[in-house]
Tab-separated table of C-alpha atoms in Angstrom:
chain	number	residue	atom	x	y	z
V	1	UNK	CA	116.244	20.310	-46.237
V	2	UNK	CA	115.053	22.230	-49.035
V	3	UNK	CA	111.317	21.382	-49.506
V	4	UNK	CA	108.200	23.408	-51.723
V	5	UNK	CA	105.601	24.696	-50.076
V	6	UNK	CA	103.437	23.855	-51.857
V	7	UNK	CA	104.310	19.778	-51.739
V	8	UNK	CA	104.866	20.618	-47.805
V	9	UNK	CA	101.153	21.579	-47.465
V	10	UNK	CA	99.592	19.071	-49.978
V	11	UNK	CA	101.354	16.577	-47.976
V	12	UNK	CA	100.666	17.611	-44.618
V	13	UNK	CA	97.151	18.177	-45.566
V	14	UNK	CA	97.126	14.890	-46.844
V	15	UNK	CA	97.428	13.170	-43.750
V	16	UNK	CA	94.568	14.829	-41.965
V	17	UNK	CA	90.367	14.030	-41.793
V	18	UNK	CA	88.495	16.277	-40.150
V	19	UNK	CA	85.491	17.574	-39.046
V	20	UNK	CA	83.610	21.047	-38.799
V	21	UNK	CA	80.410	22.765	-38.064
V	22	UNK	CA	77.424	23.436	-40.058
V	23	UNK	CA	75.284	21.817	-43.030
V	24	UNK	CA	76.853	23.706	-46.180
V	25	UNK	CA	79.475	24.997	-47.255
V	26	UNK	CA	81.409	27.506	-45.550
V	27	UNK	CA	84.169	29.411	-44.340
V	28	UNK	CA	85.595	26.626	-42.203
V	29	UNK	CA	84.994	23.860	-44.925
V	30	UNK	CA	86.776	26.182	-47.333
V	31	UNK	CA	89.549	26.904	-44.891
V	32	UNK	CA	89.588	22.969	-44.150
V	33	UNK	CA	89.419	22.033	-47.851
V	34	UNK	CA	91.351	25.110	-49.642
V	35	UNK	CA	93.944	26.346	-46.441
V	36	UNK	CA	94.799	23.170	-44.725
V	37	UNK	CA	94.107	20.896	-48.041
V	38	UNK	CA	92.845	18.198	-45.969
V	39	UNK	CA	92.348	14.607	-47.514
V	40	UNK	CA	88.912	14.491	-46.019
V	41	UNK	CA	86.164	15.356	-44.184
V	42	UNK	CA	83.785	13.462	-41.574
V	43	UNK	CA	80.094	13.934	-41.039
V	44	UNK	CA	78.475	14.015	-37.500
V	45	UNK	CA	74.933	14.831	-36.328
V	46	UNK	CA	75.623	18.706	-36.267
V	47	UNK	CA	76.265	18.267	-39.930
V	48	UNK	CA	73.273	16.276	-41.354
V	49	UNK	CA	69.179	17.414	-41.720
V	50	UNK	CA	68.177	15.947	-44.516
V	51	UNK	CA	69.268	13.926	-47.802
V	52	UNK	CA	68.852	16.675	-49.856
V	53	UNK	CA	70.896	18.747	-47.851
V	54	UNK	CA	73.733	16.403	-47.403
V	55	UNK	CA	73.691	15.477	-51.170
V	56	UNK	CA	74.153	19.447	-51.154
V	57	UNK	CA	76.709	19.964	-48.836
V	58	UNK	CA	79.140	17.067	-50.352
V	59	UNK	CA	78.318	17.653	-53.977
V	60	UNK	CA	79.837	21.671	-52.676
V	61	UNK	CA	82.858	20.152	-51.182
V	62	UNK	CA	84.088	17.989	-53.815
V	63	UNK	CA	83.442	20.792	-56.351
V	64	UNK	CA	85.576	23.084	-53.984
V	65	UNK	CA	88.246	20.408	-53.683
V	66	UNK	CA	88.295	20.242	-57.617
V	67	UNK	CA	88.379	24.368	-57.804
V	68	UNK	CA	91.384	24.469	-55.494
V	69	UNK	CA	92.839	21.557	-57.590
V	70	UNK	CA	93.409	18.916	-54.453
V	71	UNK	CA	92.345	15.280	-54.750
V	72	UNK	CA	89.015	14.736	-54.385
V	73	UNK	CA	87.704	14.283	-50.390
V	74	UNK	CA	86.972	11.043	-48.559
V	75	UNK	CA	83.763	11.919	-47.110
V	76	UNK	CA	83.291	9.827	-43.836
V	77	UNK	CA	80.665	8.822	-41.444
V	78	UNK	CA	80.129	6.241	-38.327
V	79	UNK	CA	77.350	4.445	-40.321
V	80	UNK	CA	77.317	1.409	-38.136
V	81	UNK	CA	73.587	0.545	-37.163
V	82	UNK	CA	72.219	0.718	-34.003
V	83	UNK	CA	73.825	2.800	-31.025
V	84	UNK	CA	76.367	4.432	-33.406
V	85	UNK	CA	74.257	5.393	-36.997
V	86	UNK	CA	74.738	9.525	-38.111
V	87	UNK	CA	71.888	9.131	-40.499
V	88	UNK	CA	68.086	8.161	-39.273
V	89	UNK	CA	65.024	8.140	-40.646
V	90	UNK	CA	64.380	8.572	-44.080
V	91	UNK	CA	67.401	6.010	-43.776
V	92	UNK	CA	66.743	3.015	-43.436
V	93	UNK	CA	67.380	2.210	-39.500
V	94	UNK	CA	69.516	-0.916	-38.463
V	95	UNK	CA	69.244	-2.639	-35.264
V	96	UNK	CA	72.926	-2.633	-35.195
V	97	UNK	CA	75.942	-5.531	-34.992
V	98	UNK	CA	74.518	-7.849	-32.264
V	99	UNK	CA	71.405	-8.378	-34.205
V	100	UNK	CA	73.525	-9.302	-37.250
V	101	UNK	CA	73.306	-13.106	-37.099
V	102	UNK	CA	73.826	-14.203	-40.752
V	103	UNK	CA	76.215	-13.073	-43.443
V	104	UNK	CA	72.440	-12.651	-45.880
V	105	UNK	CA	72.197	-10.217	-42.295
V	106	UNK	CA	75.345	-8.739	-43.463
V	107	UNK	CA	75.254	-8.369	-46.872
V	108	UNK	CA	71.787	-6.569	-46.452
V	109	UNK	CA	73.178	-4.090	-44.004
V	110	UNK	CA	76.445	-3.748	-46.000
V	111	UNK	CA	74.098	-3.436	-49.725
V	112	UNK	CA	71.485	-1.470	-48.390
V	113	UNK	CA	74.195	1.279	-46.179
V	114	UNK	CA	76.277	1.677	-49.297
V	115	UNK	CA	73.559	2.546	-51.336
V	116	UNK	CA	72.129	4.918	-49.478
V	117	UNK	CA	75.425	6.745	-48.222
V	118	UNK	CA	76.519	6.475	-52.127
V	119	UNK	CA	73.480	8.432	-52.766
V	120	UNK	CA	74.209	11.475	-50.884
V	121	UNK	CA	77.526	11.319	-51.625
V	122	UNK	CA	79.076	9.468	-48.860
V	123	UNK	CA	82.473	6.808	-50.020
V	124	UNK	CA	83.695	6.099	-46.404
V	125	UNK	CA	82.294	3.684	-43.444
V	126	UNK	CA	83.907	4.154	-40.588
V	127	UNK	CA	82.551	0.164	-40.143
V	128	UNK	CA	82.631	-2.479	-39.380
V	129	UNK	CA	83.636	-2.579	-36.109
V	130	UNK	CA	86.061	-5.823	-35.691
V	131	UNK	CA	86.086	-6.196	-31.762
V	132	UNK	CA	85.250	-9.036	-29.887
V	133	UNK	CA	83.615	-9.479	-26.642
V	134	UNK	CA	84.665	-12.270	-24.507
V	135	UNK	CA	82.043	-14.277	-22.765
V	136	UNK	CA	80.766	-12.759	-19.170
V	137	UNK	CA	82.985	-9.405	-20.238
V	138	UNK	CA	81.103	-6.289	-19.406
V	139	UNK	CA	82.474	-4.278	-22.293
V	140	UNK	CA	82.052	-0.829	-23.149
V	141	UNK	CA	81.685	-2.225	-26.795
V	142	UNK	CA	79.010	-5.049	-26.404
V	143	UNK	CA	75.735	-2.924	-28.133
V	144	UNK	CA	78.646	-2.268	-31.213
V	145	UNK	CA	80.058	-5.523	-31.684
V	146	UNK	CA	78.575	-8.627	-33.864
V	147	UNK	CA	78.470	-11.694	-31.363
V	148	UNK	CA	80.390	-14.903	-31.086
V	149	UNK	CA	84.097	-15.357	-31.140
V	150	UNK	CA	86.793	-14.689	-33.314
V	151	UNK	CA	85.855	-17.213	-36.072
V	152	UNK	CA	82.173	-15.521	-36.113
V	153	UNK	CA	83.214	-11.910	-35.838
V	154	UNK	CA	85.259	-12.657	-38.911
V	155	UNK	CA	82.771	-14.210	-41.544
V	156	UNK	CA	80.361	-11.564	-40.305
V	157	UNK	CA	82.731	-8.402	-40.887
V	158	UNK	CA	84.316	-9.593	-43.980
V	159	UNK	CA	80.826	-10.019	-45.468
V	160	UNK	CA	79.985	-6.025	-44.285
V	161	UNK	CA	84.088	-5.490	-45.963
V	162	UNK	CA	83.046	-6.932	-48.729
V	163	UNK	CA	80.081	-5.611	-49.642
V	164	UNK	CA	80.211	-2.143	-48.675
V	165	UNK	CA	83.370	-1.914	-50.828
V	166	UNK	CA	82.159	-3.708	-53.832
V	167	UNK	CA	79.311	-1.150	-53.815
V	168	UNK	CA	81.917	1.808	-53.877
V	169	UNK	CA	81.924	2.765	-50.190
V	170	UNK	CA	85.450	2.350	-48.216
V	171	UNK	CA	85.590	0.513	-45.342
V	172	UNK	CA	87.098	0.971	-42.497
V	173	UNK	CA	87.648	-1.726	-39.940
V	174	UNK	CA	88.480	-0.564	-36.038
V	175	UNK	CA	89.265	-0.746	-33.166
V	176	UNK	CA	92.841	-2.442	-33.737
V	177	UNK	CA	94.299	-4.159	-32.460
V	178	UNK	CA	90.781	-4.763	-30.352
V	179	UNK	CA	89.245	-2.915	-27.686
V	180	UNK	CA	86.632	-5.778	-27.063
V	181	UNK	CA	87.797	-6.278	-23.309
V	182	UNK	CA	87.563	-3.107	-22.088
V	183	UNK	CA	85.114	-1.550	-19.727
V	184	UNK	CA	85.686	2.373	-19.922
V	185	UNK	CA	84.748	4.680	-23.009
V	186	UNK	CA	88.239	6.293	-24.473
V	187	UNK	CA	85.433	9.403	-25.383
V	188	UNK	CA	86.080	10.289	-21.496
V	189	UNK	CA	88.981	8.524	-20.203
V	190	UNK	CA	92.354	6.355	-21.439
V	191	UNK	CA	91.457	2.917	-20.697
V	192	UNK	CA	94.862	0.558	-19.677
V	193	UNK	CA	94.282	-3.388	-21.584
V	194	UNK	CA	96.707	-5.181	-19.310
V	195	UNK	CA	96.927	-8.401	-21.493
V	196	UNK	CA	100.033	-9.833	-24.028
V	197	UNK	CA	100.299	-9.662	-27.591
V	198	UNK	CA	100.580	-13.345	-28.195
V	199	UNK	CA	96.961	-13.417	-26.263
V	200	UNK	CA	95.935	-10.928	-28.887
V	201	UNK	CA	97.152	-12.494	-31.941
V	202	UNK	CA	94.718	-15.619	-30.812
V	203	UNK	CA	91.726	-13.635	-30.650
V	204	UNK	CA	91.253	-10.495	-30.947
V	205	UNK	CA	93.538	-9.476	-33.574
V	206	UNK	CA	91.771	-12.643	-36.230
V	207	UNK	CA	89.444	-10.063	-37.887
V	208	UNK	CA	91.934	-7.511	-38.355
V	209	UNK	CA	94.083	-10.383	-39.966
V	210	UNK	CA	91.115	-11.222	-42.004
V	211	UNK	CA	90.426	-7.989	-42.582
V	212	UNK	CA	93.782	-7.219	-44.328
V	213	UNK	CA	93.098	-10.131	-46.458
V	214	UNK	CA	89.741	-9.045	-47.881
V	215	UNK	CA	91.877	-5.959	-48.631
V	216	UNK	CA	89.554	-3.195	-46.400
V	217	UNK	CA	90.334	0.062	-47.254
V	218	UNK	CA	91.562	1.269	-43.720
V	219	UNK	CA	91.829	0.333	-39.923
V	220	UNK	CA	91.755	2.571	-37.402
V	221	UNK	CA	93.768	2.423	-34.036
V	222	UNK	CA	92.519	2.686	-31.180
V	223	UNK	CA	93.077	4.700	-27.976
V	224	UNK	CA	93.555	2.267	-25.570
V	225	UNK	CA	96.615	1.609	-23.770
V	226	UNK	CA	98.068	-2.074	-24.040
V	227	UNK	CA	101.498	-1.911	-21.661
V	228	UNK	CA	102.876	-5.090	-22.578
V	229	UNK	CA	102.595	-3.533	-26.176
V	230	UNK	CA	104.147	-0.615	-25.706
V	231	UNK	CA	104.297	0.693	-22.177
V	232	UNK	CA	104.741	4.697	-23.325
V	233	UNK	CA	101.913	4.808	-25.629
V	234	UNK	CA	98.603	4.048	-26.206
V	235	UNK	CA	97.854	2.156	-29.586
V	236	UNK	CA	96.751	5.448	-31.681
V	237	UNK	CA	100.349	6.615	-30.658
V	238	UNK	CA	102.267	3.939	-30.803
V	239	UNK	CA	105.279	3.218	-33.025
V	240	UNK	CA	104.841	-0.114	-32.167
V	241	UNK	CA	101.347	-0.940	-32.670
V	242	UNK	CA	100.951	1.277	-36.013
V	243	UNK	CA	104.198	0.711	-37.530
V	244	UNK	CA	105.517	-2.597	-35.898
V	245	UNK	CA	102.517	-4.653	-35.669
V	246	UNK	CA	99.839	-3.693	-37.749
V	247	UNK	CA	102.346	-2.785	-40.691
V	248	UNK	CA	105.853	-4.627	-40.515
V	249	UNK	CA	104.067	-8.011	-38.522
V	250	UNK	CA	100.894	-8.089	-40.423
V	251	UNK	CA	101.685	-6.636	-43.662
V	252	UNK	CA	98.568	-4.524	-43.952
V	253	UNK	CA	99.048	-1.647	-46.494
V	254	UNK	CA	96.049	-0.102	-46.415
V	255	UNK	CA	95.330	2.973	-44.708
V	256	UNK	CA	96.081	3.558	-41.194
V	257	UNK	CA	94.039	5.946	-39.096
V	258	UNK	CA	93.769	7.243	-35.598
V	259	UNK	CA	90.648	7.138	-33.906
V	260	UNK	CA	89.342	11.060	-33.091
V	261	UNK	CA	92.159	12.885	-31.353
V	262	UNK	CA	89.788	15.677	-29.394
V	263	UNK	CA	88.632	12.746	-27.336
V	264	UNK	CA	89.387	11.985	-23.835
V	265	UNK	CA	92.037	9.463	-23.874
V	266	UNK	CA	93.872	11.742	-25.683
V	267	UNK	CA	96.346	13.201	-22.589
V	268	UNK	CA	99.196	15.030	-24.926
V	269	UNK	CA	99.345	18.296	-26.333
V	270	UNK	CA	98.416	18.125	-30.187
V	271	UNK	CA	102.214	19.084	-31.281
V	272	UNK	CA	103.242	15.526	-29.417
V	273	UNK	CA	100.189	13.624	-30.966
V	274	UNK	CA	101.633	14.543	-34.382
V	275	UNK	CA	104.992	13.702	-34.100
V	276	UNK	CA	103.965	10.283	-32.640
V	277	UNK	CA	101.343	9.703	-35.513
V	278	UNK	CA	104.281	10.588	-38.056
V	279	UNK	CA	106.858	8.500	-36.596
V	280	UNK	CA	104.090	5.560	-36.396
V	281	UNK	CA	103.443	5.458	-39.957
V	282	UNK	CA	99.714	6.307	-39.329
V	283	UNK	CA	98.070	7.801	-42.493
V	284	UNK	CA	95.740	9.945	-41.012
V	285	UNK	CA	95.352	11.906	-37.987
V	286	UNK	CA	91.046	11.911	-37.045
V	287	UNK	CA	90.469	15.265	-35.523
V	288	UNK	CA	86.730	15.567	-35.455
V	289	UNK	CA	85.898	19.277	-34.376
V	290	UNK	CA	86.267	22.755	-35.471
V	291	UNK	CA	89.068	24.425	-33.110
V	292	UNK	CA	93.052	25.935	-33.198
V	293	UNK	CA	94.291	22.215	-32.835
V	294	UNK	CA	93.745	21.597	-37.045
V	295	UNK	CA	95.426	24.355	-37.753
V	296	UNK	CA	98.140	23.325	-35.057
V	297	UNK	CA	98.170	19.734	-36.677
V	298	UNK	CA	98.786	21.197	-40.124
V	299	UNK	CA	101.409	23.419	-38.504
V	300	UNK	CA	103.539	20.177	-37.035
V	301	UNK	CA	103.291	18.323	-39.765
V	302	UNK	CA	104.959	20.839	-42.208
V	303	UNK	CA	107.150	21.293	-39.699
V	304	UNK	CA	108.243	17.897	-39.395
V	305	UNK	CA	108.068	16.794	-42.945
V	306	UNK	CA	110.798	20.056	-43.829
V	307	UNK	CA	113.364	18.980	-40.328
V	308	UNK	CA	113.237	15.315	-40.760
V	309	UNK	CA	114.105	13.393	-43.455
V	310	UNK	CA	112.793	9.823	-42.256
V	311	UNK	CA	109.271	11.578	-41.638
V	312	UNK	CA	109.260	13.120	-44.783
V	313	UNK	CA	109.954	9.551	-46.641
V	314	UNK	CA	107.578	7.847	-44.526
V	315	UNK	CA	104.994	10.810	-45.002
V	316	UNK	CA	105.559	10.116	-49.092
V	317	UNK	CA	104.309	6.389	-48.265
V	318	UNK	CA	101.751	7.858	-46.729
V	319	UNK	CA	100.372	10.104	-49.407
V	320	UNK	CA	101.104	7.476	-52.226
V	321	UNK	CA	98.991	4.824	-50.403
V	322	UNK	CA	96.093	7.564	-49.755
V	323	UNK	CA	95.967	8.754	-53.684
V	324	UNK	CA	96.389	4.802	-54.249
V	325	UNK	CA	92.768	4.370	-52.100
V	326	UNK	CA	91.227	7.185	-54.122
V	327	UNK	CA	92.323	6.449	-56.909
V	328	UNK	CA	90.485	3.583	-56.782
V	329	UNK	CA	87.447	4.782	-55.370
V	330	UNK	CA	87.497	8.096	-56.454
V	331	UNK	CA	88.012	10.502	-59.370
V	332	UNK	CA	91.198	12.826	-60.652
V	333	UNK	CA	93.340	11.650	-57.242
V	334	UNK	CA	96.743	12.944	-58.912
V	335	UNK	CA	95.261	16.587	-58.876
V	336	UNK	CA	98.051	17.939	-55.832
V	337	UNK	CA	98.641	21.010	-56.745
V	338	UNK	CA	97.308	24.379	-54.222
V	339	UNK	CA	94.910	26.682	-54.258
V	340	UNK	CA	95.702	29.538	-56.356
């Protein structure tokens, strides 16, 4: 198969969001952002001091992005309230999901967060989380999760959905398709969710449903490994999950995302992670630190996309559904060309 390079790279960088060191500027964001031609770039702790600086530091990026003539970045951030918030004070500081008991409770943490991420330059949540946690379950998710059942979770989220996005800030709804049972952290460890899909589809898959339907801009998969799902691979992996369920079953056509591949849960070698992530129709591969394995990531995937003629079909869909999303969000998204 005769592919360009160019359209190789473009595409494989595409299909990858990830993070880096340091609060400006530099030689890894431009080798991120002008090398591997990423699609985006998340935000952490190590990256953030002050407004001004962040305001700085994505105003830099985006004008690098435009220099190298990419699409412009998504620019991410776990902005969820409470246990899991990047930016503090001068932010304004939510109590987090379990104190959200209204949807006026929602729509003023949904208003007030996209205003302020919009203002440093922020366009993607990675919120609101979706899962539920069943009565008497000590979950590793219950200070992250908004309370009540399906029907509650639901109202809740889509009012957080609908507000951040009507604001011009992306949302992205996770865990799918629900980590809400589960009692270990997939930061340190796979967690196994022994349970059946039909048992899912009754509960905790109803926000991702209604999710789809308030048309969020992404969902990201979890870790977790549900056997009776798939019994080879957890759900960020999963052929299944990504492309069976959550696409085919569901008919969401959003973006798809894995959760951060550097964490724990994460047993495979990043070569294998890649091929699974391309053969599950997942948009975009999270790998949230600087090291070898983006380069290795970028590596595979123009690797795969130039052997394999499925991937390189499905990777199109891919690419056409992420320039769809910034498009709409964004500015100049049919800039693709590489960095001279």
């Amino acid at each position: 198969m005769d592919r360009g390079i160019i359209n190789q790279k473009v595409m494989a960088g595409q299909r990858l969001m990830l993070g880096f060191d340091g609060i400006e500027l530099n030689e890894d964001l431009k080798h991120i952002i002008g090398d591997i031609k990423a699609c985006g770039i998340i935000l952490f702790k190590r990256n953030i001091e002050t407004p001004e600086q962040v305001t700085s530091l994505c105003e830099a990026c985006q004008d690098y992005a435009r220099l190298c003539g990419i699409p412009p970045l998504f620019i991410a951030v776990d902005q969820e309230g409470g246990t899991v918030a990047r930016f503090k004070e001068p932010f304004t500081v939510f109590r987090g999901n379990p104190f959200i008991e209204s949807v006026q409770d929602a729509r003023n943490f949904a208003s007030i967060t996209a205003d302020e991420l919009k203002q440093v330059g922020i366009n993607m949540n990675f919120a609101p989380v979706l899962d539920i946690v069943p009565e008497g379950v000590d979950s590793i998710m219950k200070d992250r999760v908004f309370k009540g059942g399906a029907e509650q979770v639901s109202t809740l989220g889509m009012e957080v959905i609908h507000t951040l996005q009507e604001n011009g800030i992306m949302a992205v709804a996770k865990h799918f398709p629900g980590i809400g049972r589960t009692l270990k952290d997939s930061h340190f460890r796979l967690p196994v969710l022994d349970i059946d899909l039909e048992t899912l589809r009754q509960s905790d898959m109803i926000p991702f449903v209604a999710a789809k339907n308030e048309g969020v801009s992404g969902i990201m998969l979890s870790h977790i490994s549900y056997p009776q799902l798939d019994s080879l691979w957890q759900a960020s992996l999963s052929p299944f999950i990504g492309n069976g369920l959550l696409r085919s079953q569901m008919g969401y056509d959003g973006l798809v995302m894995t959760d951060d591949l550097d964490m724990k849960a994460i047993q495979h070698d990043m070569k294998t992670c890649i091929r699974q992530v391309l053969k599950s129709g997942i948009d975009m591969a999270l790998i949230c630190h600087k090291g070898p394995d983006i380069d290795k990531a970028s590596h595979e995937i123009i690797s795969l996309l130039n052997e394999d003629e499925t991937l390189y079909g499905m990777g199109e869909k891919s690419v056409e559904r992420i320039l769809r999303i910034k498009k709409k969000y964004l500015q100049n998204p049919d800039l693709i060309y590489s960095c001279s």
